[in-house]
Amino acid sequence: PDPNAKHAPATLDGAGSGDIALGWEKELDGEQPSSSGGASAVPGEISRVLAQSSECLGWNAALSMYILGMDLSVVCKDGFQLALAKWRRRKEQAKVLIALDVLNRASKLLGAGGQ
């Protein structure tokens, strides 16, 4: 996919197993990548993310935060409920709508996963 395309999520470079390697290879410490080898010290997925437009990066960040909210709503349900009550008192409608959507989707996923 084109990294400059609107709303195109970052994906792996089609590399072998599809895994993202975390950490650093000891062989790369203090060495510059050789121009003859063609290999770069920067993984392909990092280059692809850095090549995306700022609008695309913003949408990917928003999606990541939404997914994080879904995960946290399961673990921290009481905290979400307290925050929801506070936002209702303050009439912060956008936060209320997003929190309700996250809680409803998380409960549906838990209900479907448990069957």
JSON list of C-alpha atoms in Angstrom, two decimals:
[
{"chain": "A", "resi": 1, "resn": "PRO", "atom": "CA", "xyz": [0.00, 0.00, 0.00]},
{"chain": "A", "resi": 2, "resn": "ASP", "atom": "CA", "xyz": [0.99, 3.59, -0.60]},
{"chain": "A", "resi": 3, "resn": "PRO", "atom": "CA", "xyz": [2.24, 5.15, 2.69]},
{"chain": "A", "resi": 4, "resn": "ASN", "atom": "CA", "xyz": [0.93, 8.54, 1.55]},
{"chain": "A", "resi": 5, "resn": "ALA", "atom": "CA", "xyz": [-2.60, 7.26, 0.91]},
{"chain": "A", "resi": 6, "resn": "LYS", "atom": "CA", "xyz": [-5.28, 8.68, 3.16]},
{"chain": "A", "resi": 7, "resn": "HIS", "atom": "CA", "xyz": [-6.06, 6.52, 6.18]},
{"chain": "A", "resi": 8, "resn": "ALA", "atom": "CA", "xyz": [-3.86, 3.60, 5.07]},
{"chain": "A", "resi": 9, "resn": "PRO", "atom": "CA", "xyz": [-2.75, 1.65, 8.17]},
{"chain": "A", "resi": 10, "resn": "ALA", "atom": "CA", "xyz": [0.86, 0.66, 8.56]},
{"chain": "A", "resi": 11, "resn": "THR", "atom": "CA", "xyz": [1.52, -2.99, 7.86]},
{"chain": "A", "resi": 12, "resn": "LEU", "atom": "CA", "xyz": [4.58, -5.18, 7.80]},
{"chain": "A", "resi": 13, "resn": "ASP", "atom": "CA", "xyz": [6.84, -5.05, 4.78]},
{"chain": "A", "resi": 14, "resn": "GLY", "atom": "CA", "xyz": [5.95, -8.57, 3.71]},
{"chain": "A", "resi": 15, "resn": "ALA", "atom": "CA", "xyz": [8.99, -9.78, 5.62]},
{"chain": "A", "resi": 16, "resn": "GLY", "atom": "CA", "xyz": [9.31, -13.55, 6.06]},
{"chain": "A", "resi": 17, "resn": "SER", "atom": "CA", "xyz": [7.32, -14.60, 9.11]},
{"chain": "A", "resi": 18, "resn": "GLY", "atom": "CA", "xyz": [5.44, -11.34, 9.62]},
{"chain": "A", "resi": 19, "resn": "ASP", "atom": "CA", "xyz": [6.88, -10.90, 13.10]},
{"chain": "A", "resi": 20, "resn": "ILE", "atom": "CA", "xyz": [8.11, -7.54, 14.33]},
{"chain": "A", "resi": 21, "resn": "ALA", "atom": "CA", "xyz": [11.53, -7.91, 15.95]},
{"chain": "A", "resi": 22, "resn": "LEU", "atom": "CA", "xyz": [12.04, -5.92, 19.15]},
{"chain": "A", "resi": 23, "resn": "GLY", "atom": "CA", "xyz": [15.43, -5.03, 20.54]},
{"chain": "A", "resi": 24, "resn": "TRP", "atom": "CA", "xyz": [18.79, -4.63, 18.89]},
{"chain": "A", "resi": 25, "resn": "GLU", "atom": "CA", "xyz": [21.24, -7.02, 17.29]},
{"chain": "A", "resi": 26, "resn": "LYS", "atom": "CA", "xyz": [24.64, -6.96, 18.99]},
{"chain": "A", "resi": 27, "resn": "GLU", "atom": "CA", "xyz": [26.38, -7.13, 15.58]},
{"chain": "A", "resi": 28, "resn": "LEU", "atom": "CA", "xyz": [25.01, -3.65, 14.78]},
{"chain": "A", "resi": 29, "resn": "ASP", "atom": "CA", "xyz": [26.58, -1.93, 17.81]},
{"chain": "A", "resi": 30, "resn": "GLY", "atom": "CA", "xyz": [28.96, 0.76, 16.60]},
{"chain": "A", "resi": 31, "resn": "GLU", "atom": "CA", "xyz": [28.76, -0.35, 12.98]},
{"chain": "A", "resi": 32, "resn": "GLN", "atom": "CA", "xyz": [27.38, 1.51, 10.01]},
{"chain": "A", "resi": 33, "resn": "PRO", "atom": "CA", "xyz": [25.41, -0.58, 7.55]},
{"chain": "A", "resi": 34, "resn": "SER", "atom": "CA", "xyz": [27.48, -1.39, 4.51]},
{"chain": "A", "resi": 35, "resn": "SER", "atom": "CA", "xyz": [26.39, 0.10, 1.23]},
{"chain": "A", "resi": 36, "resn": "SER", "atom": "CA", "xyz": [27.41, -3.05, -0.65]},
{"chain": "A", "resi": 37, "resn": "GLY", "atom": "CA", "xyz": [25.20, -5.36, 1.42]},
{"chain": "A", "resi": 38, "resn": "GLY", "atom": "CA", "xyz": [22.04, -3.37, 0.78]},
{"chain": "A", "resi": 39, "resn": "ALA", "atom": "CA", "xyz": [20.75, -4.18, 4.26]},
{"chain": "A", "resi": 40, "resn": "SER", "atom": "CA", "xyz": [19.69, -1.35, 6.53]},
{"chain": "A", "resi": 41, "resn": "ALA", "atom": "CA", "xyz": [19.97, -1.17, 10.31]},
{"chain": "A", "resi": 42, "resn": "VAL", "atom": "CA", "xyz": [16.43, 0.29, 10.33]},
{"chain": "A", "resi": 43, "resn": "PRO", "atom": "CA", "xyz": [13.72, -2.39, 9.98]},
{"chain": "A", "resi": 44, "resn": "GLY", "atom": "CA", "xyz": [11.41, -2.05, 6.99]},
{"chain": "A", "resi": 45, "resn": "GLU", "atom": "CA", "xyz": [8.28, -1.50, 9.08]},
{"chain": "A", "resi": 46, "resn": "ILE", "atom": "CA", "xyz": [9.91, 1.50, 10.80]},
{"chain": "A", "resi": 47, "resn": "SER", "atom": "CA", "xyz": [10.79, 3.07, 7.45]},
{"chain": "A", "resi": 48, "resn": "ARG", "atom": "CA", "xyz": [7.21, 2.55, 6.26]},
{"chain": "A", "resi": 49, "resn": "VAL", "atom": "CA", "xyz": [5.72, 4.21, 9.34]},
{"chain": "A", "resi": 50, "resn": "LEU", "atom": "CA", "xyz": [8.11, 7.15, 9.06]},
{"chain": "A", "resi": 51, "resn": "ALA", "atom": "CA", "xyz": [7.19, 7.58, 5.39]},
{"chain": "A", "resi": 52, "resn": "GLN", "atom": "CA", "xyz": [3.47, 8.00, 6.12]},
{"chain": "A", "resi": 53, "resn": "SER", "atom": "CA", "xyz": [1.72, 11.35, 5.96]},
{"chain": "A", "resi": 54, "resn": "SER", "atom": "CA", "xyz": [0.96, 13.13, 9.21]},
{"chain": "A", "resi": 55, "resn": "GLU", "atom": "CA", "xyz": [-2.78, 12.64, 8.63]},
{"chain": "A", "resi": 56, "resn": "CYS", "atom": "CA", "xyz": [-2.31, 8.89, 8.24]},
{"chain": "A", "resi": 57, "resn": "LEU", "atom": "CA", "xyz": [-0.14, 8.77, 11.36]},
{"chain": "A", "resi": 58, "resn": "GLY", "atom": "CA", "xyz": [-2.86, 10.65, 13.24]},
{"chain": "A", "resi": 59, "resn": "TRP", "atom": "CA", "xyz": [-5.55, 8.18, 12.21]},
{"chain": "A", "resi": 60, "resn": "ASN", "atom": "CA", "xyz": [-3.33, 5.21, 13.09]},
{"chain": "A", "resi": 61, "resn": "ALA", "atom": "CA", "xyz": [-2.61, 6.75, 16.50]},
{"chain": "A", "resi": 62, "resn": "ALA", "atom": "CA", "xyz": [-6.33, 7.32, 17.10]},
{"chain": "A", "resi": 63, "resn": "LEU", "atom": "CA", "xyz": [-7.11, 3.72, 16.17]},
{"chain": "A", "resi": 64, "resn": "SER", "atom": "CA", "xyz": [-4.36, 2.47, 18.50]},
{"chain": "A", "resi": 65, "resn": "MET", "atom": "CA", "xyz": [-5.72, 4.56, 21.37]},
{"chain": "A", "resi": 66, "resn": "TYR", "atom": "CA", "xyz": [-9.24, 3.23, 20.74]},
{"chain": "A", "resi": 67, "resn": "ILE", "atom": "CA", "xyz": [-7.95, -0.36, 20.81]},
{"chain": "A", "resi": 68, "resn": "LEU", "atom": "CA", "xyz": [-6.06, 0.42, 24.03]},
{"chain": "A", "resi": 69, "resn": "GLY", "atom": "CA", "xyz": [-9.27, 1.85, 25.49]},
{"chain": "A", "resi": 70, "resn": "MET", "atom": "CA", "xyz": [-11.09, -1.38, 24.62]},
{"chain": "A", "resi": 71, "resn": "ASP", "atom": "CA", "xyz": [-8.44, -3.43, 26.42]},
{"chain": "A", "resi": 72, "resn": "LEU", "atom": "CA", "xyz": [-8.37, -1.14, 29.45]},
{"chain": "A", "resi": 73, "resn": "SER", "atom": "CA", "xyz": [-12.16, -1.04, 29.73]},
{"chain": "A", "resi": 74, "resn": "VAL", "atom": "CA", "xyz": [-12.09, -4.76, 30.48]},
{"chain": "A", "resi": 75, "resn": "VAL", "atom": "CA", "xyz": [-9.29, -4.51, 33.05]},
{"chain": "A", "resi": 76, "resn": "CYS", "atom": "CA", "xyz": [-10.34, -1.19, 34.60]},
{"chain": "A", "resi": 77, "resn": "LYS", "atom": "CA", "xyz": [-14.13, -1.34, 34.27]},
{"chain": "A", "resi": 78, "resn": "ASP", "atom": "CA", "xyz": [-14.73, 0.33, 37.66]},
{"chain": "A", "resi": 79, "resn": "GLY", "atom": "CA", "xyz": [-12.48, 3.24, 36.69]},
{"chain": "A", "resi": 80, "resn": "PHE", "atom": "CA", "xyz": [-14.35, 3.65, 33.40]},
{"chain": "A", "resi": 81, "resn": "GLN", "atom": "CA", "xyz": [-17.68, 3.65, 35.25]},
{"chain": "A", "resi": 82, "resn": "LEU", "atom": "CA", "xyz": [-16.47, 6.33, 37.69]},
{"chain": "A", "resi": 83, "resn": "ALA", "atom": "CA", "xyz": [-15.08, 8.48, 34.87]},
{"chain": "A", "resi": 84, "resn": "LEU", "atom": "CA", "xyz": [-18.34, 8.05, 32.95]},
{"chain": "A", "resi": 85, "resn": "ALA", "atom": "CA", "xyz": [-20.35, 9.30, 35.93]},
{"chain": "A", "resi": 86, "resn": "LYS", "atom": "CA", "xyz": [-18.00, 12.29, 36.33]},
{"chain": "A", "resi": 87, "resn": "TRP", "atom": "CA", "xyz": [-18.26, 13.18, 32.62]},
{"chain": "A", "resi": 88, "resn": "ARG", "atom": "CA", "xyz": [-22.05, 12.96, 32.78]},
{"chain": "A", "resi": 89, "resn": "ARG", "atom": "CA", "xyz": [-22.11, 15.41, 35.71]},
{"chain": "A", "resi": 90, "resn": "ARG", "atom": "CA", "xyz": [-19.84, 17.79, 33.81]},
{"chain": "A", "resi": 91, "resn": "LYS", "atom": "CA", "xyz": [-21.95, 17.34, 30.63]},
{"chain": "A", "resi": 92, "resn": "GLU", "atom": "CA", "xyz": [-18.88, 16.30, 28.61]},
{"chain": "A", "resi": 93, "resn": "GLN", "atom": "CA", "xyz": [-20.95, 14.61, 25.93]},
{"chain": "A", "resi": 94, "resn": "ALA", "atom": "CA", "xyz": [-18.13, 13.53, 23.58]},
{"chain": "A", "resi": 95, "resn": "LYS", "atom": "CA", "xyz": [-16.31, 11.68, 26.37]},
{"chain": "A", "resi": 96, "resn": "VAL", "atom": "CA", "xyz": [-19.57, 10.08, 27.50]},
{"chain": "A", "resi": 97, "resn": "LEU", "atom": "CA", "xyz": [-20.38, 8.83, 24.00]},
{"chain": "A", "resi": 98, "resn": "ILE", "atom": "CA", "xyz": [-16.90, 7.41, 23.41]},
{"chain": "A", "resi": 99, "resn": "ALA", "atom": "CA", "xyz": [-16.75, 5.75, 26.84]},
{"chain": "A", "resi": 100, "resn": "LEU", "atom": "CA", "xyz": [-20.21, 4.19, 26.36]},
{"chain": "A", "resi": 101, "resn": "ASP", "atom": "CA", "xyz": [-19.23, 2.92, 22.92]},
{"chain": "A", "resi": 102, "resn": "VAL", "atom": "CA", "xyz": [-15.99, 1.40, 24.25]},
{"chain": "A", "resi": 103, "resn": "LEU", "atom": "CA", "xyz": [-17.77, -0.25, 27.20]},
{"chain": "A", "resi": 104, "resn": "ASN", "atom": "CA", "xyz": [-20.58, -1.61, 25.00]},
{"chain": "A", "resi": 105, "resn": "ARG", "atom": "CA", "xyz": [-18.19, -3.01, 22.40]},
{"chain": "A", "resi": 106, "resn": "ALA", "atom": "CA", "xyz": [-15.97, -4.57, 25.06]},
{"chain": "A", "resi": 107, "resn": "SER", "atom": "CA", "xyz": [-18.96, -6.25, 26.74]},
{"chain": "A", "resi": 108, "resn": "LYS", "atom": "CA", "xyz": [-20.15, -7.62, 23.37]},
{"chain": "A", "resi": 109, "resn": "LEU", "atom": "CA", "xyz": [-16.67, -8.98, 22.62]},
{"chain": "A", "resi": 110, "resn": "LEU", "atom": "CA", "xyz": [-16.46, -10.61, 26.05]},
{"chain": "A", "resi": 111, "resn": "GLY", "atom": "CA", "xyz": [-19.93, -12.08, 25.62]},
{"chain": "A", "resi": 112, "resn": "ALA", "atom": "CA", "xyz": [-19.08, -13.48, 22.17]},
{"chain": "A", "resi": 113, "resn": "GLY", "atom": "CA", "xyz": [-15.68, -14.78, 23.32]},
{"chain": "A", "resi": 114, "resn": "GLY", "atom": "CA", "xyz": [-17.08, -16.64, 26.32]},
{"chain": "A", "resi": 115, "resn": "GLN", "atom": "CA", "xyz": [-19.54, -18.70, 24.27]}
]
